Coordinates of C-alpha atoms in Angstrom, one line a residue:
X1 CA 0.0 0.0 0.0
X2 CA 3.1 2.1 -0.4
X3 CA 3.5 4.9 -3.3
X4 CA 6.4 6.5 -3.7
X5 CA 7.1 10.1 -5.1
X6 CA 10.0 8.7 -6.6
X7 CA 11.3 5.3 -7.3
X8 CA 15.2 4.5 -8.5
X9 CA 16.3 0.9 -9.4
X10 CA 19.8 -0.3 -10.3
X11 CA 21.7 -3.2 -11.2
X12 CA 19.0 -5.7 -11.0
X13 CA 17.3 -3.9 -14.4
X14 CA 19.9 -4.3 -16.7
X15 CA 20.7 -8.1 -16.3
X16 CA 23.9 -7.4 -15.8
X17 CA 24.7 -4.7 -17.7
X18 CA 24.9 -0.9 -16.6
X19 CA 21.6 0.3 -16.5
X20 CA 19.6 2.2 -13.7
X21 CA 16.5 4.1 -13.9
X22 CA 14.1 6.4 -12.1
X23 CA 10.4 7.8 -11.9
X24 CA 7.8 8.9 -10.1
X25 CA 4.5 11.5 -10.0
X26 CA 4.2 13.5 -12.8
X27 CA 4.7 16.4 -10.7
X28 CA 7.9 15.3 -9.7
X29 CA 9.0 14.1 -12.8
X30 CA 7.5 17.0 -15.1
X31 CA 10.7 18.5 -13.4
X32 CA 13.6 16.8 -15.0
X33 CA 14.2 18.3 -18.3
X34 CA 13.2 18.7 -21.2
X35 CA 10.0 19.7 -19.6
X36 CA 11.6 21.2 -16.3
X37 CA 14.9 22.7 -15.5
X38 CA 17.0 19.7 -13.7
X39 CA 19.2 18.3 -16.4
X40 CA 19.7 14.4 -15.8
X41 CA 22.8 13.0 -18.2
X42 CA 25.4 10.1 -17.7
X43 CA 27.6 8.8 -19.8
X44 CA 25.8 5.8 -20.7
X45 CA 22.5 7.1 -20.7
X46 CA 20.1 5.2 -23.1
X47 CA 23.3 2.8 -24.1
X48 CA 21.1 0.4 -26.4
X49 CA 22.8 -2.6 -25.9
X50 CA 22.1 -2.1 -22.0
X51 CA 18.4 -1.5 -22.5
X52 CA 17.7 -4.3 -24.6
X53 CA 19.2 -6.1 -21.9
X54 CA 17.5 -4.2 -19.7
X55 CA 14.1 -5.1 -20.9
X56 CA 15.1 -8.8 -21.8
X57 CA 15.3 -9.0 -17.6
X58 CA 11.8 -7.6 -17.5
X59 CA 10.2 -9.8 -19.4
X60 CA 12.2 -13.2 -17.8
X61 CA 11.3 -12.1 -14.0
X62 CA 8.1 -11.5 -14.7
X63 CA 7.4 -14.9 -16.0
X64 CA 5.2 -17.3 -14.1
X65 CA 7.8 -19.2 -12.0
X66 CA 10.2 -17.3 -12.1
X67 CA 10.5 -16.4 -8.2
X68 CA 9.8 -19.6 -6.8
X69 CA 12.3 -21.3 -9.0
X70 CA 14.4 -19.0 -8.4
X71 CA 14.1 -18.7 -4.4
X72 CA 14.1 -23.2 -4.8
X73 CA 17.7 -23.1 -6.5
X74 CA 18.5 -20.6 -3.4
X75 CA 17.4 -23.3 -0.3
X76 CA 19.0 -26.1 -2.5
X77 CA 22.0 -24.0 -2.1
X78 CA 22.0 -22.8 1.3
X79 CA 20.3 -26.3 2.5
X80 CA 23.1 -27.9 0.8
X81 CA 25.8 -26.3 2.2
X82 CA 24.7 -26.0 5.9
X83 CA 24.3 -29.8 5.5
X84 CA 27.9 -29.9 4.2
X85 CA 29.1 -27.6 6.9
X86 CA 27.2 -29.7 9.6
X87 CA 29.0 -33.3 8.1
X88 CA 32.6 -31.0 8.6
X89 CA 31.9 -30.0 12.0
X90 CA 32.5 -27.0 10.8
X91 CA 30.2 -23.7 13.0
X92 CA 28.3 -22.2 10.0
X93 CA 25.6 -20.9 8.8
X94 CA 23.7 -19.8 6.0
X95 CA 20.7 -18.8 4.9
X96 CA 18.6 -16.9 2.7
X97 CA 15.2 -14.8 1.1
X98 CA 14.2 -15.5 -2.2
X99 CA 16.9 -15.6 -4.6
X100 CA 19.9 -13.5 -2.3
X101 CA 22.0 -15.5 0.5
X102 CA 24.6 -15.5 3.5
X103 CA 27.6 -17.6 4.4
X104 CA 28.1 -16.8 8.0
X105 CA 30.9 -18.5 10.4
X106 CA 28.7 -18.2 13.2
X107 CA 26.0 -20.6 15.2
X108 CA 23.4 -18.2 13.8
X109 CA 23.0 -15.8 11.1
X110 CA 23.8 -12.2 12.2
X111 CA 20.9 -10.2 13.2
X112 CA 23.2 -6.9 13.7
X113 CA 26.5 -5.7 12.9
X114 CA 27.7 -6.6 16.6
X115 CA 26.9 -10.2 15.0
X116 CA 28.7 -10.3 12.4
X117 CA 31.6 -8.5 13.9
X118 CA 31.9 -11.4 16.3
X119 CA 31.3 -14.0 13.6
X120 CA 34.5 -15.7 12.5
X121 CA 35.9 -13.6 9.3
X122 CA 39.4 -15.2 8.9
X123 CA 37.2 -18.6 8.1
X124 CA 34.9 -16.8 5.7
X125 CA 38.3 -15.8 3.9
X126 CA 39.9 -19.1 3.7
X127 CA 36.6 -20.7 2.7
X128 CA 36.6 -17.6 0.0
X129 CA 39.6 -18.4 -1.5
X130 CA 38.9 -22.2 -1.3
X131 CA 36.2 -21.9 -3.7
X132 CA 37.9 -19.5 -5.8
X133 CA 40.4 -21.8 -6.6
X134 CA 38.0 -24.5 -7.1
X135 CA 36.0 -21.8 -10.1
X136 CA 33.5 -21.0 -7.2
X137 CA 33.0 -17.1 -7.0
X138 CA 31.6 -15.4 -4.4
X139 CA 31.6 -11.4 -2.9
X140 CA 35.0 -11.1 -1.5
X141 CA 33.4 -9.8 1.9
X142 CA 32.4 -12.0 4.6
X143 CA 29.8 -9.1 5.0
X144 CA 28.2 -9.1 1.5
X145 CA 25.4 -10.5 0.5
X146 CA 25.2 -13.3 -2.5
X147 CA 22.3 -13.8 -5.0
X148 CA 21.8 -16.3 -7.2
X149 CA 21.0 -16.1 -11.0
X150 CA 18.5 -17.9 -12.4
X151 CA 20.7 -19.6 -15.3
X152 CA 21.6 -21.6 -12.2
X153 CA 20.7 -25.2 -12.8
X154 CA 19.9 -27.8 -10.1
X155 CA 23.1 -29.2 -10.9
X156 CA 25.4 -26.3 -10.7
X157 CA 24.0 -26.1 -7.3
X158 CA 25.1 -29.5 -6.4
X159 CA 28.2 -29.1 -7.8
X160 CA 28.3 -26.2 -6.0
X161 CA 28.0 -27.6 -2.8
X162 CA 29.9 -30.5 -3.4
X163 CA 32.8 -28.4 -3.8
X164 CA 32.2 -26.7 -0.5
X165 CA 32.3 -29.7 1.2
X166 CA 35.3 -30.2 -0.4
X167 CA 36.7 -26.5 1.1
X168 CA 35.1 -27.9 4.8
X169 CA 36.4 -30.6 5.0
X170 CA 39.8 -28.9 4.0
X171 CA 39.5 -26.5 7.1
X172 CA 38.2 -29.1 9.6

């Protein structure tokens, strides 16, 4: 039941490429030029090949499925590797909401930064690096969030996972 006077989106438009947009009321927007007096420019403003992809993205997500397939190939993930974690007697956790996910060295997930602060970094970091070498990328930060893509197949994930077992049982 919210409406915004002005909404901005980023990254997750342009699947993948640089592309953000804006908008909002009319008499908000009536402002931005050339009907108003704010000039809005960037360098790759209205890039075409960014659009295109741009609206490819809008048409895939709002496909029937798409979220729940999506937010499925997330739990097999985190499931997966909590599981994996577990077998390694490793103290992990991870978990997730719809299609973006944590890896946490922790009992619990973080519900603050005190949380996370106290969570165990230097494992997030050799666990990083272990599935980097093994063609496993993830955000470099023990504090950044992941999201999965939907060209994600069941078995990716389980390959996925099975190479995370792998890194556990490497740091047990």
């Amino acid at each position: 039941g919210i409406t915004p006077d002005l909404t901005t989106m980023g990254k997750v438009i342009g699947g993948g490429m640089p592309l953000a947009a804006f908008g909002g009321k009319k008499e908000i927007m009536d402002c931005i030029s050339p009907l108003g007096g704010v000039y809005q420019a960037g360098t790759l403003s209205g890039n075409p090949v960014a659009v295109a992809a741009g609206l490819k993205t809008l048409e895939i997500i709002q496909r029937a499925g798409f979220y729940e397939h999506l937010t499925a190939r997330t739990e097999q993930l985190v499931s997966g590797i909590n599981q994996a974690a577990k077998q390694a007697g490793i103290t992990f956790t991870a978990d997730s909401i719809g299609g973006m996910f944590g890896f946490y060295f922790a009992d619990h997930a973080p519900q603050n930064y005190s949380d996370m602060a106290a969570s165990n970094i230097a494992a997030f970091k050799t666990f990083f690096h272990g599935l980097l070498e093994r063609g496993v990328a993830l955000g470099p930060s023990a504090y950044e969030a992941s999201f999965m893509s939907a060209a994600h197949t069941a078995e990716l994930v389980d390959e996925t996972i099975a190479i995370a077992a792998e890194v556990f049982a490497g740091m047990a």
